[in-house]
Amino acid sequence: MGKKTIEKNAITEGVIWKQLLIFFFPIMLGTLIQQLYTTVDTIIVGRFVGKAALASVGGPAAVLSTIVVTFFNGLANGAAVIIAQYYGAKDRKSLHVGVHTAYLFSVVISLIVSLTGTVLTPWLLKIMNTPQDMMADSITYLRIYFMGILFTLVYNMGSAIMRAVGDSRRPLLYLLICCVMNIILDIVMVVGMKMGIAGAALATVISQCVSAVLVTWSLTRAYDAMKLKFRELRMDVGVLRKELKIGVPGALQACAYGVTNVVIQASVNSFGTDTAAGWAAYGKLDMIFWTVSSALGAAVTTFAGQNYGAGKMDRVYKSIRVNVVISYIFTGAIIIVLFAFCEPLYHMFTTDPKVIGIGVYMLRFLIPSYLLSVLLENLSGGLRGLGDVLWPTIFTFGGLFFVRLPWIIILTKIHHKVEILLISYPLAWGATLLCLIPYYFWRKKRRMSTYGSHLQKS
């Protein structure tokens, strides 16, 4: 199979803070570019179709599509952790099996999701209390999106595999190409051809198709240590079990967030179309923060996974500490900018003063509490790289289903005010951290004790 060993690995041997930044920036930029797919849809639809269409693309449709993608990304991250550990351990044979298993799994699961989502779209929108004036556009957008979900999920799995072995640059390059294509197609289909919301959905699907093809091509050509070969595509049961053992809890955690977002969206819809449109535009600005935060979480997961595979536990925990500091520097700057300039930023999406006012209020109310989520993302990401996902998932479920959901279902109905709904976010994050922080340090103490005993024996 070619070379017998994997080349020198900067993640397990280089200066941690430098390698984290080198690895982090392409992930962050790539995630930002990926968000531009839907953001451009939102801007063009809001400007050229209307606020009901804006609420459709950025509201119920965005929530449902995000649930699907984040659930699958949880599975992809499970595969990436196992692949990162194989790569860090320089286990070439297992790395080859892991890559082929993960890629084929992404194809199979995407076909199931496509069929199910297309059929169930009207029912899903109905249970979300979607306003009638948004229903037709939301159905059109979601059905086209689900029909093309194969390309999105294949790209996400392929890029997760690339990042697992330390390559965050190629996914960035491919997304940049496809984002430009998406913008051009949006203008042509929505503005030029007057295709409305269907044109925005088709532009996204076509662009994602190109990104999936580019990632697949790269996996078949660019990586000697784990070259993808279609004739060898098969799912190894043992490796798939390992990938799912880590991926399923993460996917369920992502799904749990999605379920609460459905409840939140239904509650937001009860305030009317103006509030729904303001919430939709808020979600696009809010995504700037989450793009950076999640990219830093992905970076520390790969660092922890590869160093764990290489048996370097001291570097595992140092990388988590360094990443926490870097995270607060970057996300703190974003919080300041969004808080200060959110009002002019909202004008990208709509000129309706009432919608803008609602959106500005939402963002300025919530964004200071994001400092809690930064620590949560880092600790969860580090533990995920070690394959430790069960208890963090349980803690997340507790924060969501025993704090956020009861708060929304009970108190928001009693006191029908937007701020009552928004308070559920920091409450859930805080409750999760109260459990996760002591668990993290307990697990660290046990792992480092075992690591120290191993060094003494060797």
JSON list of C-alpha atoms in Angstrom, two decimals, residues 253-419:
[
{"chain": "A", "resi": 253, "resn": "GLN", "atom": "CA", "xyz": [-26.60, 15.96, 21.48]},
{"chain": "A", "resi": 254, "resn": "ALA", "atom": "CA", "xyz": [-26.85, 17.97, 18.27]},
{"chain": "A", "resi": 255, "resn": "CYS", "atom": "CA", "xyz": [-30.36, 16.59, 17.73]},
{"chain": "A", "resi": 256, "resn": "ALA", "atom": "CA", "xyz": [-31.30, 17.63, 21.25]},
{"chain": "A", "resi": 257, "resn": "TYR", "atom": "CA", "xyz": [-30.32, 21.18, 20.43]},
{"chain": "A", "resi": 258, "resn": "GLY", "atom": "CA", "xyz": [-32.36, 20.85, 17.26]},
{"chain": "A", "resi": 259, "resn": "VAL", "atom": "CA", "xyz": [-35.44, 19.63, 19.12]},
{"chain": "A", "resi": 260, "resn": "THR", "atom": "CA", "xyz": [-35.29, 22.57, 21.51]},
{"chain": "A", "resi": 261, "resn": "ASN", "atom": "CA", "xyz": [-34.79, 24.88, 18.53]},
{"chain": "A", "resi": 262, "resn": "VAL", "atom": "CA", "xyz": [-38.01, 23.50, 17.02]},
{"chain": "A", "resi": 263, "resn": "VAL", "atom": "CA", "xyz": [-39.83, 24.34, 20.26]},
{"chain": "A", "resi": 264, "resn": "ILE", "atom": "CA", "xyz": [-38.18, 27.77, 20.33]},
{"chain": "A", "resi": 265, "resn": "GLN", "atom": "CA", "xyz": [-39.10, 28.39, 16.68]},
{"chain": "A", "resi": 266, "resn": "ALA", "atom": "CA", "xyz": [-42.71, 27.42, 17.39]},
{"chain": "A", "resi": 267, "resn": "SER", "atom": "CA", "xyz": [-42.72, 29.84, 20.32]},
{"chain": "A", "resi": 268, "resn": "VAL", "atom": "CA", "xyz": [-41.16, 32.60, 18.18]},
{"chain": "A", "resi": 269, "resn": "ASN", "atom": "CA", "xyz": [-43.78, 31.99, 15.48]},
{"chain": "A", "resi": 270, "resn": "SER", "atom": "CA", "xyz": [-46.50, 32.61, 18.05]},
{"chain": "A", "resi": 271, "resn": "PHE", "atom": "CA", "xyz": [-45.32, 36.24, 18.25]},
{"chain": "A", "resi": 272, "resn": "GLY", "atom": "CA", "xyz": [-46.11, 36.78, 14.53]},
{"chain": "A", "resi": 273, "resn": "THR", "atom": "CA", "xyz": [-44.29, 37.14, 11.20]},
{"chain": "A", "resi": 274, "resn": "ASP", "atom": "CA", "xyz": [-42.31, 40.28, 12.19]},
{"chain": "A", "resi": 275, "resn": "THR", "atom": "CA", "xyz": [-40.78, 38.49, 15.18]},
{"chain": "A", "resi": 276, "resn": "ALA", "atom": "CA", "xyz": [-40.16, 35.36, 13.09]},
{"chain": "A", "resi": 277, "resn": "ALA", "atom": "CA", "xyz": [-38.37, 37.45, 10.45]},
{"chain": "A", "resi": 278, "resn": "GLY", "atom": "CA", "xyz": [-36.33, 39.26, 13.12]},
{"chain": "A", "resi": 279, "resn": "TRP", "atom": "CA", "xyz": [-35.37, 35.89, 14.63]},
{"chain": "A", "resi": 280, "resn": "ALA", "atom": "CA", "xyz": [-34.39, 34.56, 11.20]},
{"chain": "A", "resi": 281, "resn": "ALA", "atom": "CA", "xyz": [-32.07, 37.51, 10.54]},
{"chain": "A", "resi": 282, "resn": "TYR", "atom": "CA", "xyz": [-30.72, 37.30, 14.10]},
{"chain": "A", "resi": 283, "resn": "GLY", "atom": "CA", "xyz": [-29.81, 33.67, 13.41]},
{"chain": "A", "resi": 284, "resn": "LYS", "atom": "CA", "xyz": [-27.56, 34.71, 10.53]},
{"chain": "A", "resi": 285, "resn": "LEU", "atom": "CA", "xyz": [-25.64, 37.25, 12.63]},
{"chain": "A", "resi": 286, "resn": "ASP", "atom": "CA", "xyz": [-25.56, 34.86, 15.57]},
{"chain": "A", "resi": 287, "resn": "MET", "atom": "CA", "xyz": [-23.98, 32.29, 13.26]},
{"chain": "A", "resi": 288, "resn": "ILE", "atom": "CA", "xyz": [-20.86, 34.45, 12.94]},
{"chain": "A", "resi": 289, "resn": "PHE", "atom": "CA", "xyz": [-20.11, 33.79, 16.60]},
{"chain": "A", "resi": 290, "resn": "TRP", "atom": "CA", "xyz": [-20.97, 30.09, 16.41]},
{"chain": "A", "resi": 291, "resn": "THR", "atom": "CA", "xyz": [-18.82, 29.67, 13.32]},
{"chain": "A", "resi": 292, "resn": "VAL", "atom": "CA", "xyz": [-15.71, 30.76, 15.21]},
{"chain": "A", "resi": 293, "resn": "SER", "atom": "CA", "xyz": [-16.65, 28.91, 18.39]},
{"chain": "A", "resi": 294, "resn": "SER", "atom": "CA", "xyz": [-17.40, 25.63, 16.61]},
{"chain": "A", "resi": 295, "resn": "ALA", "atom": "CA", "xyz": [-14.21, 25.92, 14.53]},
{"chain": "A", "resi": 296, "resn": "LEU", "atom": "CA", "xyz": [-12.17, 26.22, 17.71]},
{"chain": "A", "resi": 297, "resn": "GLY", "atom": "CA", "xyz": [-14.04, 23.24, 19.14]},
{"chain": "A", "resi": 298, "resn": "ALA", "atom": "CA", "xyz": [-13.26, 21.21, 16.00]},
{"chain": "A", "resi": 299, "resn": "ALA", "atom": "CA", "xyz": [-9.60, 22.22, 16.23]},
{"chain": "A", "resi": 300, "resn": "VAL", "atom": "CA", "xyz": [-9.21, 21.06, 19.82]},
{"chain": "A", "resi": 301, "resn": "THR", "atom": "CA", "xyz": [-11.03, 17.80, 19.03]},
{"chain": "A", "resi": 302, "resn": "THR", "atom": "CA", "xyz": [-8.49, 16.96, 16.32]},
{"chain": "A", "resi": 303, "resn": "PHE", "atom": "CA", "xyz": [-5.54, 17.98, 18.53]},
{"chain": "A", "resi": 304, "resn": "ALA", "atom": "CA", "xyz": [-6.82, 15.93, 21.45]},
{"chain": "A", "resi": 305, "resn": "GLY", "atom": "CA", "xyz": [-7.60, 12.94, 19.21]},
{"chain": "A", "resi": 306, "resn": "GLN", "atom": "CA", "xyz": [-4.26, 12.80, 17.42]},
{"chain": "A", "resi": 307, "resn": "ASN", "atom": "CA", "xyz": [-2.20, 13.34, 20.58]},
{"chain": "A", "resi": 308, "resn": "TYR", "atom": "CA", "xyz": [-4.28, 10.76, 22.43]},
{"chain": "A", "resi": 309, "resn": "GLY", "atom": "CA", "xyz": [-3.62, 8.30, 19.60]},
{"chain": "A", "resi": 310, "resn": "ALA", "atom": "CA", "xyz": [0.09, 9.12, 19.86]},
{"chain": "A", "resi": 311, "resn": "GLY", "atom": "CA", "xyz": [0.02, 8.55, 23.65]},
{"chain": "A", "resi": 312, "resn": "LYS", "atom": "CA", "xyz": [0.92, 12.18, 24.49]},
{"chain": "A", "resi": 313, "resn": "MET", "atom": "CA", "xyz": [-1.54, 13.01, 27.27]},
{"chain": "A", "resi": 314, "resn": "ASP", "atom": "CA", "xyz": [0.40, 16.05, 28.44]},
{"chain": "A", "resi": 315, "resn": "ARG", "atom": "CA", "xyz": [-0.10, 17.66, 25.01]},
{"chain": "A", "resi": 316, "resn": "VAL", "atom": "CA", "xyz": [-3.80, 16.72, 25.06]},
{"chain": "A", "resi": 317, "resn": "TYR", "atom": "CA", "xyz": [-4.59, 18.85, 28.11]},
{"chain": "A", "resi": 318, "resn": "LYS", "atom": "CA", "xyz": [-2.17, 21.62, 27.21]},
{"chain": "A", "resi": 319, "resn": "SER", "atom": "CA", "xyz": [-3.90, 21.99, 23.84]},
{"chain": "A", "resi": 320, "resn": "ILE", "atom": "CA", "xyz": [-7.27, 22.31, 25.60]},
{"chain": "A", "resi": 321, "resn": "ARG", "atom": "CA", "xyz": [-5.94, 25.02, 27.94]},
{"chain": "A", "resi": 322, "resn": "VAL", "atom": "CA", "xyz": [-4.33, 26.96, 25.11]},
{"chain": "A", "resi": 323, "resn": "ASN", "atom": "CA", "xyz": [-7.48, 26.67, 23.01]},
{"chain": "A", "resi": 324, "resn": "VAL", "atom": "CA", "xyz": [-9.64, 28.12, 25.81]},
{"chain": "A", "resi": 325, "resn": "VAL", "atom": "CA", "xyz": [-7.46, 31.26, 25.87]},
{"chain": "A", "resi": 326, "resn": "ILE", "atom": "CA", "xyz": [-7.49, 31.60, 22.08]},
{"chain": "A", "resi": 327, "resn": "SER", "atom": "CA", "xyz": [-11.27, 31.08, 22.05]},
{"chain": "A", "resi": 328, "resn": "TYR", "atom": "CA", "xyz": [-11.98, 33.90, 24.50]},
{"chain": "A", "resi": 329, "resn": "ILE", "atom": "CA", "xyz": [-9.74, 36.28, 22.55]},
{"chain": "A", "resi": 330, "resn": "PHE", "atom": "CA", "xyz": [-11.47, 35.65, 19.22]},
{"chain": "A", "resi": 331, "resn": "THR", "atom": "CA", "xyz": [-15.06, 35.25, 20.39]},
{"chain": "A", "resi": 332, "resn": "GLY", "atom": "CA", "xyz": [-14.74, 38.21, 22.76]},
{"chain": "A", "resi": 333, "resn": "ALA", "atom": "CA", "xyz": [-13.83, 40.45, 19.82]},
{"chain": "A", "resi": 334, "resn": "ILE", "atom": "CA", "xyz": [-16.82, 39.14, 17.84]},
{"chain": "A", "resi": 335, "resn": "ILE", "atom": "CA", "xyz": [-19.20, 39.75, 20.74]},
{"chain": "A", "resi": 336, "resn": "ILE", "atom": "CA", "xyz": [-18.06, 43.39, 20.97]},
{"chain": "A", "resi": 337, "resn": "VAL", "atom": "CA", "xyz": [-18.43, 43.97, 17.21]},
{"chain": "A", "resi": 338, "resn": "LEU", "atom": "CA", "xyz": [-21.87, 42.34, 16.97]},
{"chain": "A", "resi": 339, "resn": "PHE", "atom": "CA", "xyz": [-23.16, 44.20, 20.02]},
{"chain": "A", "resi": 340, "resn": "ALA", "atom": "CA", "xyz": [-21.99, 47.57, 18.68]},
{"chain": "A", "resi": 341, "resn": "PHE", "atom": "CA", "xyz": [-22.85, 47.20, 14.99]},
{"chain": "A", "resi": 342, "resn": "CYS", "atom": "CA", "xyz": [-25.80, 44.80, 14.87]},
{"chain": "A", "resi": 343, "resn": "GLU", "atom": "CA", "xyz": [-28.29, 47.46, 13.75]},
{"chain": "A", "resi": 344, "resn": "PRO", "atom": "CA", "xyz": [-26.55, 48.38, 10.46]},
{"chain": "A", "resi": 345, "resn": "LEU", "atom": "CA", "xyz": [-25.81, 44.68, 9.90]},
{"chain": "A", "resi": 346, "resn": "TYR", "atom": "CA", "xyz": [-29.54, 43.90, 10.05]},
{"chain": "A", "resi": 347, "resn": "HIS", "atom": "CA", "xyz": [-30.10, 46.17, 7.06]},
{"chain": "A", "resi": 348, "resn": "MET", "atom": "CA", "xyz": [-28.43, 43.52, 4.90]},
{"chain": "A", "resi": 349, "resn": "PHE", "atom": "CA", "xyz": [-31.48, 41.33, 5.42]},
{"chain": "A", "resi": 350, "resn": "THR", "atom": "CA", "xyz": [-34.43, 43.70, 5.52]},
{"chain": "A", "resi": 351, "resn": "THR", "atom": "CA", "xyz": [-35.42, 47.36, 5.50]},
{"chain": "A", "resi": 352, "resn": "ASP", "atom": "CA", "xyz": [-38.50, 46.81, 7.70]},
{"chain": "A", "resi": 353, "resn": "PRO", "atom": "CA", "xyz": [-37.84, 48.96, 10.83]},
{"chain": "A", "resi": 354, "resn": "LYS", "atom": "CA", "xyz": [-40.02, 46.79, 13.08]},
{"chain": "A", "resi": 355, "resn": "VAL", "atom": "CA", "xyz": [-38.19, 43.60, 12.09]},
{"chain": "A", "resi": 356, "resn": "ILE", "atom": "CA", "xyz": [-34.82, 45.32, 12.60]},
{"chain": "A", "resi": 357, "resn": "GLY", "atom": "CA", "xyz": [-35.82, 46.60, 16.04]},
{"chain": "A", "resi": 358, "resn": "ILE", "atom": "CA", "xyz": [-36.90, 43.15, 17.20]},
{"chain": "A", "resi": 359, "resn": "GLY", "atom": "CA", "xyz": [-33.74, 41.53, 15.87]},
{"chain": "A", "resi": 360, "resn": "VAL", "atom": "CA", "xyz": [-31.42, 44.08, 17.51]},
{"chain": "A", "resi": 361, "resn": "TYR", "atom": "CA", "xyz": [-33.15, 43.60, 20.85]},
{"chain": "A", "resi": 362, "resn": "MET", "atom": "CA", "xyz": [-32.77, 39.82, 20.63]},
{"chain": "A", "resi": 363, "resn": "LEU", "atom": "CA", "xyz": [-29.07, 39.92, 19.78]},
{"chain": "A", "resi": 364, "resn": "ARG", "atom": "CA", "xyz": [-28.07, 42.48, 22.41]},
{"chain": "A", "resi": 365, "resn": "PHE", "atom": "CA", "xyz": [-30.06, 40.62, 25.05]},
{"chain": "A", "resi": 366, "resn": "LEU", "atom": "CA", "xyz": [-28.43, 37.24, 24.37]},
{"chain": "A", "resi": 367, "resn": "ILE", "atom": "CA", "xyz": [-24.91, 37.75, 23.13]},
{"chain": "A", "resi": 368, "resn": "PRO", "atom": "CA", "xyz": [-23.11, 38.55, 26.44]},
{"chain": "A", "resi": 369, "resn": "SER", "atom": "CA", "xyz": [-24.14, 35.12, 27.75]},
{"chain": "A", "resi": 370, "resn": "TYR", "atom": "CA", "xyz": [-22.24, 33.46, 24.89]},
{"chain": "A", "resi": 371, "resn": "LEU", "atom": "CA", "xyz": [-19.15, 33.59, 27.09]},
{"chain": "A", "resi": 372, "resn": "LEU", "atom": "CA", "xyz": [-20.61, 30.57, 28.89]},
{"chain": "A", "resi": 373, "resn": "SER", "atom": "CA", "xyz": [-20.92, 28.62, 25.67]},
{"chain": "A", "resi": 374, "resn": "VAL", "atom": "CA", "xyz": [-17.25, 29.20, 24.77]},
{"chain": "A", "resi": 375, "resn": "LEU", "atom": "CA", "xyz": [-16.03, 27.20, 27.75]},
{"chain": "A", "resi": 376, "resn": "LEU", "atom": "CA", "xyz": [-18.69, 24.56, 27.11]},
{"chain": "A", "resi": 377, "resn": "GLU", "atom": "CA", "xyz": [-17.53, 24.14, 23.50]},
{"chain": "A", "resi": 378, "resn": "ASN", "atom": "CA", "xyz": [-13.88, 23.78, 24.49]},
{"chain": "A", "resi": 379, "resn": "LEU", "atom": "CA", "xyz": [-14.36, 21.23, 27.26]},
{"chain": "A", "resi": 380, "resn": "SER", "atom": "CA", "xyz": [-16.79, 19.19, 25.16]},
{"chain": "A", "resi": 381, "resn": "GLY", "atom": "CA", "xyz": [-14.46, 19.32, 22.14]},
{"chain": "A", "resi": 382, "resn": "GLY", "atom": "CA", "xyz": [-11.47, 18.17, 24.15]},
{"chain": "A", "resi": 383, "resn": "LEU", "atom": "CA", "xyz": [-13.36, 15.29, 25.73]},
{"chain": "A", "resi": 384, "resn": "ARG", "atom": "CA", "xyz": [-14.74, 14.30, 22.32]},
{"chain": "A", "resi": 385, "resn": "GLY", "atom": "CA", "xyz": [-11.19, 13.98, 20.97]},
{"chain": "A", "resi": 386, "resn": "LEU", "atom": "CA", "xyz": [-10.46, 11.51, 23.77]},
{"chain": "A", "resi": 387, "resn": "GLY", "atom": "CA", "xyz": [-13.54, 9.51, 22.85]},
{"chain": "A", "resi": 388, "resn": "ASP", "atom": "CA", "xyz": [-15.29, 10.59, 26.07]},
{"chain": "A", "resi": 389, "resn": "VAL", "atom": "CA", "xyz": [-18.76, 11.59, 24.89]},
{"chain": "A", "resi": 390, "resn": "LEU", "atom": "CA", "xyz": [-21.35, 9.75, 27.00]},
{"chain": "A", "resi": 391, "resn": "TRP", "atom": "CA", "xyz": [-21.43, 11.88, 30.15]},
{"chain": "A", "resi": 392, "resn": "PRO", "atom": "CA", "xyz": [-20.98, 15.22, 28.37]},
{"chain": "A", "resi": 393, "resn": "THR", "atom": "CA", "xyz": [-23.99, 14.24, 26.26]},
{"chain": "A", "resi": 394, "resn": "ILE", "atom": "CA", "xyz": [-25.99, 13.36, 29.37]},
{"chain": "A", "resi": 395, "resn": "PHE", "atom": "CA", "xyz": [-25.11, 16.73, 30.93]},
{"chain": "A", "resi": 396, "resn": "THR", "atom": "CA", "xyz": [-26.19, 18.52, 27.76]},
{"chain": "A", "resi": 397, "resn": "PHE", "atom": "CA", "xyz": [-29.47, 16.62, 27.71]},
{"chain": "A", "resi": 398, "resn": "GLY", "atom": "CA", "xyz": [-30.03, 17.67, 31.31]},
{"chain": "A", "resi": 399, "resn": "GLY", "atom": "CA", "xyz": [-29.47, 21.34, 30.52]},
{"chain": "A", "resi": 400, "resn": "LEU", "atom": "CA", "xyz": [-31.76, 21.19, 27.52]},
{"chain": "A", "resi": 401, "resn": "PHE", "atom": "CA", "xyz": [-34.60, 18.94, 28.65]},
{"chain": "A", "resi": 402, "resn": "PHE", "atom": "CA", "xyz": [-34.70, 19.76, 32.37]},
{"chain": "A", "resi": 403, "resn": "VAL", "atom": "CA", "xyz": [-33.91, 23.47, 32.16]},
{"chain": "A", "resi": 404, "resn": "ARG", "atom": "CA", "xyz": [-34.48, 25.02, 28.71]},
{"chain": "A", "resi": 405, "resn": "LEU", "atom": "CA", "xyz": [-37.57, 23.15, 27.54]},
{"chain": "A", "resi": 406, "resn": "PRO", "atom": "CA", "xyz": [-39.56, 23.42, 30.80]},
{"chain": "A", "resi": 407, "resn": "TRP", "atom": "CA", "xyz": [-38.68, 27.10, 30.96]},
{"chain": "A", "resi": 408, "resn": "ILE", "atom": "CA", "xyz": [-39.95, 27.69, 27.40]},
{"chain": "A", "resi": 409, "resn": "ILE", "atom": "CA", "xyz": [-43.04, 25.50, 27.62]},
{"chain": "A", "resi": 410, "resn": "ILE", "atom": "CA", "xyz": [-44.21, 26.76, 31.02]},
{"chain": "A", "resi": 411, "resn": "LEU", "atom": "CA", "xyz": [-42.96, 30.30, 31.60]},
{"chain": "A", "resi": 412, "resn": "THR", "atom": "CA", "xyz": [-43.12, 31.62, 28.04]},
{"chain": "A", "resi": 413, "resn": "LYS", "atom": "CA", "xyz": [-46.79, 30.66, 27.88]},
{"chain": "A", "resi": 414, "resn": "ILE", "atom": "CA", "xyz": [-47.50, 32.30, 31.24]},
{"chain": "A", "resi": 415, "resn": "HIS", "atom": "CA", "xyz": [-45.49, 35.46, 30.45]},
{"chain": "A", "resi": 416, "resn": "HIS", "atom": "CA", "xyz": [-45.77, 35.85, 26.68]},
{"chain": "A", "resi": 417, "resn": "LYS", "atom": "CA", "xyz": [-42.65, 38.00, 26.24]},
{"chain": "A", "resi": 418, "resn": "VAL", "atom": "CA", "xyz": [-39.64, 37.52, 23.97]},
{"chain": "A", "resi": 419, "resn": "GLU", "atom": "CA", "xyz": [-37.11, 38.10, 26.77]}
]
